[in-house]
XYZ file of C-alpha atoms in Angstrom:
535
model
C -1.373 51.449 36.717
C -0.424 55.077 35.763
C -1.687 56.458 32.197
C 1.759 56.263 30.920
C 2.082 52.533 31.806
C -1.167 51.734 30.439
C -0.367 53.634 27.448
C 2.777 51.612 26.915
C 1.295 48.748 27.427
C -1.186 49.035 24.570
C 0.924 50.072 22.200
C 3.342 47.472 22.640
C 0.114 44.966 22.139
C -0.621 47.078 19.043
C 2.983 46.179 17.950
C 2.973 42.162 18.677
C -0.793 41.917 16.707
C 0.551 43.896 13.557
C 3.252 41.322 13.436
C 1.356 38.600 14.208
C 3.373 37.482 17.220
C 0.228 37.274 19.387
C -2.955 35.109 19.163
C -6.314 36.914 19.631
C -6.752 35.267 22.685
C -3.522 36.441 24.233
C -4.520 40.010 22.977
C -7.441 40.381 24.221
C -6.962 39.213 27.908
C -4.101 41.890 27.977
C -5.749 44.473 26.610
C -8.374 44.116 29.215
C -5.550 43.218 31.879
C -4.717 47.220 31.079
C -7.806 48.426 31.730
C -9.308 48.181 27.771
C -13.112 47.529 27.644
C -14.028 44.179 25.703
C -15.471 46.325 22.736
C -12.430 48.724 22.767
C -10.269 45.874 23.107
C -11.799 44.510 20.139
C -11.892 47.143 17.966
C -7.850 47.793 18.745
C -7.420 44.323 17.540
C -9.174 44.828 14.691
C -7.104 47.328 13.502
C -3.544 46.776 14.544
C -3.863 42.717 13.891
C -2.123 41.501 11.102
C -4.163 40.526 7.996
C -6.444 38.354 9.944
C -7.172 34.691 8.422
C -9.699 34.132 6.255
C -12.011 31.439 6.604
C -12.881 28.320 4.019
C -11.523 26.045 1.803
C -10.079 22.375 1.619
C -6.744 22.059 2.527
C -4.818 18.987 1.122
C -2.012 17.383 2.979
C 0.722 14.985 1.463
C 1.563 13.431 5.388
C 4.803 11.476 5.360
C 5.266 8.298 8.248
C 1.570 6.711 7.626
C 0.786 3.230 8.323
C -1.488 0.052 7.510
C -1.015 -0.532 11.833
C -1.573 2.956 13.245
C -4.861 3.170 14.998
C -7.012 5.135 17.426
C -5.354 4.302 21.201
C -3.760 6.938 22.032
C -1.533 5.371 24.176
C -0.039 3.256 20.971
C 0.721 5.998 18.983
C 4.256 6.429 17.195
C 3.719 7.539 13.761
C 3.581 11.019 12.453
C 0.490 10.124 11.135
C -1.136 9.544 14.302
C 0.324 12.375 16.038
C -0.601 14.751 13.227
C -3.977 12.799 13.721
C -4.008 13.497 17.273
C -3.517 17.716 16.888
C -6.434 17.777 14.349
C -8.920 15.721 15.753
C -8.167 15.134 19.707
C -7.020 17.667 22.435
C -5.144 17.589 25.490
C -4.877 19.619 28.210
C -1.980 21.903 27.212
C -0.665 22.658 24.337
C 3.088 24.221 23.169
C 2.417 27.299 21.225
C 3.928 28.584 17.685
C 6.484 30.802 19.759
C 7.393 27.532 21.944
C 5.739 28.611 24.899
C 3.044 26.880 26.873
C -0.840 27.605 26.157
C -3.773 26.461 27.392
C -5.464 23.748 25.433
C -9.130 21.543 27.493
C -7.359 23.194 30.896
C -7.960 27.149 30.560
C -5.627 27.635 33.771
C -3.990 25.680 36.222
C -1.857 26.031 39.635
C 0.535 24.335 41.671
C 0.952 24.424 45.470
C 4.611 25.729 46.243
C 6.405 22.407 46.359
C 4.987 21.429 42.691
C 3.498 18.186 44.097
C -0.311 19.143 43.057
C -1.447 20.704 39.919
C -4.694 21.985 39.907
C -6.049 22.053 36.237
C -9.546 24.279 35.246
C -11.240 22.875 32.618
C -12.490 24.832 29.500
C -16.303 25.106 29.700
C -16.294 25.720 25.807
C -14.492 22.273 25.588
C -16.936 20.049 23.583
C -17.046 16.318 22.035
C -17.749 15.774 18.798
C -20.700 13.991 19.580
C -21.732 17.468 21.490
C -21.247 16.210 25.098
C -19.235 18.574 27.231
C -16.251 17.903 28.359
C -15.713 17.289 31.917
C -13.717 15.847 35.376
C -14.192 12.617 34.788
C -13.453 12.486 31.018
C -10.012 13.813 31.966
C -9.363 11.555 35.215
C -10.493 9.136 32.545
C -8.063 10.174 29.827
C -5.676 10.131 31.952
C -5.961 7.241 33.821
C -5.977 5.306 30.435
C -1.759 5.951 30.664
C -1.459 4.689 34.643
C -1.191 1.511 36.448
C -2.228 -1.902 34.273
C -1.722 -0.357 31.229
C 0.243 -0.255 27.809
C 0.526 2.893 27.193
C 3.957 4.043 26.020
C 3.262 7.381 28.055
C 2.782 5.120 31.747
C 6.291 6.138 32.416
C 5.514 10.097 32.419
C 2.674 9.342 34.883
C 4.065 6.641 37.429
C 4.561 9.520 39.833
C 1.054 10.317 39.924
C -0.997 8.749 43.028
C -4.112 10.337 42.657
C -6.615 12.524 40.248
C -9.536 14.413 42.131
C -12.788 15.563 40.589
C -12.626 19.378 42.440
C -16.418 19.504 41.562
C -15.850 22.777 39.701
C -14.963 21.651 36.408
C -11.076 21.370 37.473
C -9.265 17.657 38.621
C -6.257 18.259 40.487
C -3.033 16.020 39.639
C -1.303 14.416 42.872
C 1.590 13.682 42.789
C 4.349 11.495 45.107
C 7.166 14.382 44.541
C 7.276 17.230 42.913
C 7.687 17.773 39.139
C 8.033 21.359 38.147
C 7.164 20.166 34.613
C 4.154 18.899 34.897
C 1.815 21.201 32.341
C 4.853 20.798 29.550
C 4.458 17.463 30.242
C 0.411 17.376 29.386
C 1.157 18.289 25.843
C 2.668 14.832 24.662
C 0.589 13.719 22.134
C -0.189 10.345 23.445
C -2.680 12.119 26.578
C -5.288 12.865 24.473
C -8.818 14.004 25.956
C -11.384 11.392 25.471
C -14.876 10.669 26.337
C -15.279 8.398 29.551
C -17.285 5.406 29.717
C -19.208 4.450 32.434
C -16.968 2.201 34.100
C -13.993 4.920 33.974
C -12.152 3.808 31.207
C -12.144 5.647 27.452
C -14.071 5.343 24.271
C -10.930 5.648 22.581
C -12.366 2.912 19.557
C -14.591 5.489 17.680
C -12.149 8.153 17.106
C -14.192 10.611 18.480
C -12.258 14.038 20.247
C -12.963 17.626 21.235
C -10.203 18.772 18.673
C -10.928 21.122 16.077
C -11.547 18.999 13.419
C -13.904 15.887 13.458
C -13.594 12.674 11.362
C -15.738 12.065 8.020
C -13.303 9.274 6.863
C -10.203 8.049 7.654
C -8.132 4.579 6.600
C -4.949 4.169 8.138
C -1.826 4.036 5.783
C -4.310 5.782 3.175
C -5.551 8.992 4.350
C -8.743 10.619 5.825
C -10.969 13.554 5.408
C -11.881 16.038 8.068
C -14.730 18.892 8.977
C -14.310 21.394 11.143
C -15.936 20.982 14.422
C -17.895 24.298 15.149
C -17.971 24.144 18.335
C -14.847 23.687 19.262
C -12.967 25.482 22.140
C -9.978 27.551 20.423
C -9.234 30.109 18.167
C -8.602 28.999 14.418
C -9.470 26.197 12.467
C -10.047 27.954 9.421
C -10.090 25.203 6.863
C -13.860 23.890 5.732
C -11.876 20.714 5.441
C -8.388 18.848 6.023
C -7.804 15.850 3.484
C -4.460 13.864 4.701
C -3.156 11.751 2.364
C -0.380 9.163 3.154
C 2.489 9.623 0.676
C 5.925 7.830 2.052
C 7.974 8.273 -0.590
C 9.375 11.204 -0.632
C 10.161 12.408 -4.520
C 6.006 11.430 -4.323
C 5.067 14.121 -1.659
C 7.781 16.493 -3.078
C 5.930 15.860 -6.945
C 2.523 16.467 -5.464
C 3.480 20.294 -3.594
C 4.769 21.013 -6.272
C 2.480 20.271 -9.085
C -0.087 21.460 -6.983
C -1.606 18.044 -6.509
C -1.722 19.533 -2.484
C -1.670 22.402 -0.644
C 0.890 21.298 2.259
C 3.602 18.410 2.561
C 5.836 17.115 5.327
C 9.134 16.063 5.355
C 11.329 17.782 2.138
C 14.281 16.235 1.177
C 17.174 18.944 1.999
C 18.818 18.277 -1.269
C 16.307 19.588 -3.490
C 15.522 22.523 -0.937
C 17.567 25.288 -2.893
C 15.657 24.246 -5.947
C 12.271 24.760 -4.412
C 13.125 27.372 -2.860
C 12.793 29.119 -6.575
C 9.644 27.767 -6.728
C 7.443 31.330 -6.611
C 4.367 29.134 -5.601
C 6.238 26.982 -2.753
C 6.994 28.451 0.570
C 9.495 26.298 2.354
C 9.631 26.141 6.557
C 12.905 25.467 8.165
C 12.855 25.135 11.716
C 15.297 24.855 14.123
C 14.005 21.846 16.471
C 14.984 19.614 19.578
C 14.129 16.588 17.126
C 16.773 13.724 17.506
C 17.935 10.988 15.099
C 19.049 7.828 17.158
C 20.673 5.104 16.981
C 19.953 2.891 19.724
C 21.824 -0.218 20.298
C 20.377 -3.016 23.154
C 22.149 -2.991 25.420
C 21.255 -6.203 27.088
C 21.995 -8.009 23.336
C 25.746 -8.893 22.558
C 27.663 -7.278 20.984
C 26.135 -3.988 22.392
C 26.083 -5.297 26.103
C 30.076 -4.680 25.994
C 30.237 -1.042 26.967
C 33.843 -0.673 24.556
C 31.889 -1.484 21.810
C 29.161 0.838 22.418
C 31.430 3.575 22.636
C 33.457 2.419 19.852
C 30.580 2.721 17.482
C 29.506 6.268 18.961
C 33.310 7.007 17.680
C 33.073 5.349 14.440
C 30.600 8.083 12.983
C 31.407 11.358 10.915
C 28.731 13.721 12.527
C 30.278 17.332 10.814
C 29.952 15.211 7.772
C 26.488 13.582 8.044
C 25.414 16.909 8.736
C 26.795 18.622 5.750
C 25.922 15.716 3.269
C 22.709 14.492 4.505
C 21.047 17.303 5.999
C 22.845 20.023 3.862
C 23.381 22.061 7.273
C 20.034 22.196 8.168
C 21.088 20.550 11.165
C 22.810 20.540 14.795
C 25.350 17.686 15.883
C 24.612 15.615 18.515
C 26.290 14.418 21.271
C 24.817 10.599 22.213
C 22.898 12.424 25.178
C 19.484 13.396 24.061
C 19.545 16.797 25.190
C 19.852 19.344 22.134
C 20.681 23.246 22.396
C 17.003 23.920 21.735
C 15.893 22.407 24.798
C 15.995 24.421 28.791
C 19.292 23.226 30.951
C 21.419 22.677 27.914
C 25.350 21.556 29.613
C 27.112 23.387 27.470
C 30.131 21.807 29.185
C 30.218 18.328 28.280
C 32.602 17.724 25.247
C 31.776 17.331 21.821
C 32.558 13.675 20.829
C 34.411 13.484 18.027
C 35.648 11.159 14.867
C 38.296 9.165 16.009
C 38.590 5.338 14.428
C 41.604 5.076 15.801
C 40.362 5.424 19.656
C 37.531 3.274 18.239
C 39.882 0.439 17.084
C 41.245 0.438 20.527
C 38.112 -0.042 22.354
C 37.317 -2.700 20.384
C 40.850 -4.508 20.619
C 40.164 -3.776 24.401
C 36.935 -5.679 24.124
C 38.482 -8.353 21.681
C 35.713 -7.428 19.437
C 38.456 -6.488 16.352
C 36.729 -6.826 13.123
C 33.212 -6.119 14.812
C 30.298 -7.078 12.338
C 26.607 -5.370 13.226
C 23.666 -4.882 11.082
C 21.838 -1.559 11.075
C 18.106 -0.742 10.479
C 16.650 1.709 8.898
C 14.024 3.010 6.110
C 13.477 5.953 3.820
C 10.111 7.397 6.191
C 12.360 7.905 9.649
C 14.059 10.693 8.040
C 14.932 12.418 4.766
C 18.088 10.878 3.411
C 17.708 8.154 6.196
C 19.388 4.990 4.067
C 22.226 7.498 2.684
C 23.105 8.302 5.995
C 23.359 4.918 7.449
C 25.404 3.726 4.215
C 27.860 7.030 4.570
C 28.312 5.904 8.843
C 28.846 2.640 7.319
C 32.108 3.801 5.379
C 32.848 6.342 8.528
C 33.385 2.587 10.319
C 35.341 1.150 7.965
C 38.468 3.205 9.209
C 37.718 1.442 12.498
C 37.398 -2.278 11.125
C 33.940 -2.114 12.010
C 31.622 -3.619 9.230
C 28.183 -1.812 9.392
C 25.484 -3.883 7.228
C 22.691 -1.487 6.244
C 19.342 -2.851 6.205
C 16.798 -1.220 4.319
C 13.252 -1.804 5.671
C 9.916 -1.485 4.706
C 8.458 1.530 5.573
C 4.997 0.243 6.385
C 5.533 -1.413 10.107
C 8.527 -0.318 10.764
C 7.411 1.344 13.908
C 5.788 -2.265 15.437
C 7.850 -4.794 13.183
C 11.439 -2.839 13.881
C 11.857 -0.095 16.508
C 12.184 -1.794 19.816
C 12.045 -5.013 18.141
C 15.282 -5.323 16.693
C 18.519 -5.179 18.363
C 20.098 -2.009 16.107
C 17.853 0.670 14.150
C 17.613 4.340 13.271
C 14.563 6.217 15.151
C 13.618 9.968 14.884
C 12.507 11.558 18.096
C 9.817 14.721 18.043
C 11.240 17.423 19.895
C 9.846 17.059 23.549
C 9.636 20.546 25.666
C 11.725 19.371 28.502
C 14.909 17.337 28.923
C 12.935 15.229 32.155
C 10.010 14.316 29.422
C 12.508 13.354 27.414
C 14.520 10.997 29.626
C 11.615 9.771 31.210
C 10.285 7.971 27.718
C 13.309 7.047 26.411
C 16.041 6.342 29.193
C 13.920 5.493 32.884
C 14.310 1.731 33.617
C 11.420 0.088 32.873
C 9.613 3.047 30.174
C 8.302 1.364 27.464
C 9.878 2.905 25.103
C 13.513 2.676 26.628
C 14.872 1.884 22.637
C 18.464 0.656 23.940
C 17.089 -0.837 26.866
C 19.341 0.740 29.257
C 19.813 0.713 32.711
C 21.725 2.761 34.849
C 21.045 3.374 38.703
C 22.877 6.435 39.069
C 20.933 7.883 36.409
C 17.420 6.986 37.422
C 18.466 8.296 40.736
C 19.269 11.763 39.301
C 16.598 11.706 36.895
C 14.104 11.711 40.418
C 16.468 14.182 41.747
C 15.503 16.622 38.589
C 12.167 16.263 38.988
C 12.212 17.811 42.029
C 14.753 19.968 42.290
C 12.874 23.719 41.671
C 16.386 25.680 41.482
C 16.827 25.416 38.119
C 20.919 26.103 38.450
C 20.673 23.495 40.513
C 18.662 21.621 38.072
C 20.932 22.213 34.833
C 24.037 20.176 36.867
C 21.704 17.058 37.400
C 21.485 17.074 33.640
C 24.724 17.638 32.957
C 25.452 14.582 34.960
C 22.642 12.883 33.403
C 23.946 14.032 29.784
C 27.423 12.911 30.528
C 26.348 9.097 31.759
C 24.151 8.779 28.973
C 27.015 9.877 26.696
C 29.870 7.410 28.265
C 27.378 4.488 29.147
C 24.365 4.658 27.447
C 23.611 2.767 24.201
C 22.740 5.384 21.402
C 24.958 6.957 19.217
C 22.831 10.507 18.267
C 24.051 12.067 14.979
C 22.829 14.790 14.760
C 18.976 16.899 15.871
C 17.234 17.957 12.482
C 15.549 20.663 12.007
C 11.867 20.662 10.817
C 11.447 21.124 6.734
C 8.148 21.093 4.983
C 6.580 23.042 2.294
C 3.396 24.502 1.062
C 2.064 26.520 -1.273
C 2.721 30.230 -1.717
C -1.252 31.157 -0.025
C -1.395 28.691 3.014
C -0.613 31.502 5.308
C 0.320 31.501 9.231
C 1.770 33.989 11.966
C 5.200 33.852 10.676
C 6.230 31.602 13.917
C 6.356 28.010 14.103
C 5.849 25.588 16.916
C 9.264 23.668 17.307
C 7.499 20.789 18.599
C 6.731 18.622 15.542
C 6.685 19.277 11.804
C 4.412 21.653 10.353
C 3.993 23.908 13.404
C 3.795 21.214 16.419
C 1.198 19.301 13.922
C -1.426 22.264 14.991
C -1.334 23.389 10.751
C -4.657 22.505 10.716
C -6.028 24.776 13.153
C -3.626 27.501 12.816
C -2.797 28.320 9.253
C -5.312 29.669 6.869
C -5.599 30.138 2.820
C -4.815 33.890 1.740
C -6.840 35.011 -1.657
């Protein structure tokens, strides 16, 4: 590297740290990567970083979607609580940074041979337990074998291509895998493959809530709350908080109340409506991100009347999306397009048509199906989404002008994840964002994934979804899913309204990096070890 390079290099370092667009971690192995010394490489960071966090303090969470039946398998999670649970107090081995890229998480590195069919995966030595065991090989293997073969893990479906894990001997376990699957690390960061201490006999203590996350449980009762300490010797950079408190708080005017008042330092899940007005809150900073999150609506399709295909489509035409958006969401949204594939996400078709209103075309199907005069209920409750009941009642009048009678059920919040989604035959679901459009199809439209909400099949689809996974020309890649998009549009059995963006609040000095993670609310659920009180 000439002097000139270097030089450039290092000040464009400088640049990113003063604005906070690069972790420590990041900053340092570059500087050194130019030729910096550790100490000099320190002391640049030192003073070029941006205000660096302070440590201390108890931050208080208001934490919307908790529930009396969450609980500590990690391969049963589906509340926000237990995700948000997962980020503080578990790890995995990746992890999707605040800028949306990939980090390193337990795995420090890891490498694929050229056809993407093994991923080698080197564990962090600093990665410890709770209980101050190291992690190791067989604690992954272990972690991740909880998710494969005789199991009920909703993640089994990302991992039925793997055939084998191997303990390398060196503190790394290499992935095998029948194909290849370019995705593989992005797909190590959903939050159901949590780390986790093996037992003898290879499977998980998963019961005692233990991790190697940054924070470590003092006391927790589901649908209530629980209280956090920071783990000291934990592997990253951050967890500035003494202490996380997460309190459950459903109702929303509740956790709105309690930011504001004070009452807690952070809260999930504002209600757009009242966003202008705390927006001129001088002691309430408000986060509005842009996200691949997805409201569905999925319909079973093996249960009449949503086995008719007419009908199906006839109730993706029945809805008002431009207007859901504007009402419900106040424009802090993106419409959808029944394929669960949003502009945020890589191979995006831009191509396939934007379906629109039209009752009338709607009315026809139906006639078609002689289905006139249709009759469905709907489910849905106030914690899937903010302004989740008014925008089932507002698609119910979009139907009307179809014929279509849309009975809106309003459901108890607590258990609707076990008592409702997948149980009954037409609901509203939100989605997290997932990093890839194959992770995404692979939970939620595969034959035979657990979670497969309209229980759809499609051969063609499957077929291509294999294709995508190991197709490593990604032009080549982006026309598999616009096939994929455009038979989940015409056949498939969820109407998707719209992808909100990500809106929660806190108070004017919980500080972070200015960049937010567009993976879950509050910064991919990583708030806890990545934002910091100022003053």
């Amino acid at each position: 590297m000439s002097y000139s390079e270097k030089d450039f290099m290092i000040d464009r370092l400088a640049a990113e740290a003063k604005t906070g667009r690069i972790s420590r971690r990041s900053f340092m192995h570059y500087s050194m990567a130019a030729g910096l010394t550790a100490s000099a490489a320190t002391g640049l960071w030192t003073g070029s970083a941006k205000a660096a966090p302070q440590r201390g303090g108890t931050l208080r969470v208001a934490q919307h979607d908790g529930n009396t039946s969450d609980q500590h398998d990690p391969g049963q999670y589906q509340s926000n609580f237990e995700i948000g649970y997962g980020h503080t107090v578990r790890a995995y081995l990746t992890m999707i940074n605040s800028d949306g890229t990939l980090g390193p998480d337990v795995a420090k590195e890891w490498t694929a041979t050229p056809d993407a069919a093994e991923w080698t995966f080197m564990i962090d030595g600093n990665a410890t337990f709770h209980d101050g065991n190291k992690v190791t090989a067989a604690d992954v293997i272990a972690s991740l074998n909880h998710h494969r073969g005789d199991t009920t893990s909703a993640a089994k479906s990302l991992l039925t291509d793997v055939v084998d894990l191997k303990d390398n001997g060196d503190n790394s376990v290499t992935v095998v895998l029948s194909g290849a699957n370019a995705d593989l690390p992005w797909l190590m960061t959903d939050y159901h493959l949590t780390i986790l201490p093996a037992n003898e006999d290879g499977t998980i203590n998963w019961q005692s809530g233990i991790g190697c996350g940054p924070y470590k449980t003092v006391e927790l009762e589901f649908g209530v709350g629980g209280r956090f300490v920071r783990h000291e010797e934990w592997h990253g950079e951050g967890a500035y908080f003494d202490e996380v408190q997460v309190l459950v708080i459903n109702d929303p005017n509740a956790r709105q109340t309690a930011l504001v008042t004070g009452d807690v330092d952070t809260a999930s899940l504002l209600d757009n409506k009242t966003l202008s007005l705390l927006s001129r809150n001088p002691n309430v900073e408000i986060d509005n991100i842009a996200s691949a999150q997805a409201i569905t609506m999925p319909m079973h399709c093996d249960v009449a009347p949503f086995d008719n295909v007419d009908v199906r489509n006839a109730l993706k035409l029945a809805i008002n999306r431009e207007e859901l958006v504007e009402k419900i969401t106040f424009g802090a949204a993106t419409v959808g397009n029944d394929f669960h594939h949003s502009p945020a996400m890589p191979y995006f078709p831009e191509e396939i048509p934007q379906r629109e209103y039209d009752p009338e075309q709607a009315k026809a199907l139906l006639k078609k199906a002689g289905m006139e005069g249709l009759t469905v209920n709907f489910s849905t409750a106030d914690s899937i989404t903010t302004g989740a009941v008014d925008a089932a009642v507002l698609y119910a009048e979009h139907a009307k002008a179809a014929g279509i009678t849309i009975n809106v059920i309003r459901e108890p919040n607590d258990g609707y994840w076990s008592d409702v989604w997948l149980n009954k035959p037409w609901c509203m679901v939100t989605w997290g964002a997932r990093p890839t459009p194959d992770v995404m199809y692979s939970l939620a439209y595969k034959e035979g994934a657990d979670w497969n909400e309209s229980h759809w099949v499609n051969d063609e689809f499957n077929k291509l979804l294999q294709q995508g996974k190991a197709e490593l020309d990604n032009e080549k890649r982006k026309e598999i899913y616009h096939d994929m998009g455009m038979l989940a549009r015409n056949d498939g059995g969820t109407v998707i309204p719209y992808f909100p963006n990500f809106i929660y609040g806190r108070r004017s000095n919980v500080k972070h990096i200015g960049k937010l993670a567009p993976a879950w609310q509050m910064d991919g659920y990583r708030y806890a070890s990545r934002w910091w009180f100022e003053g």
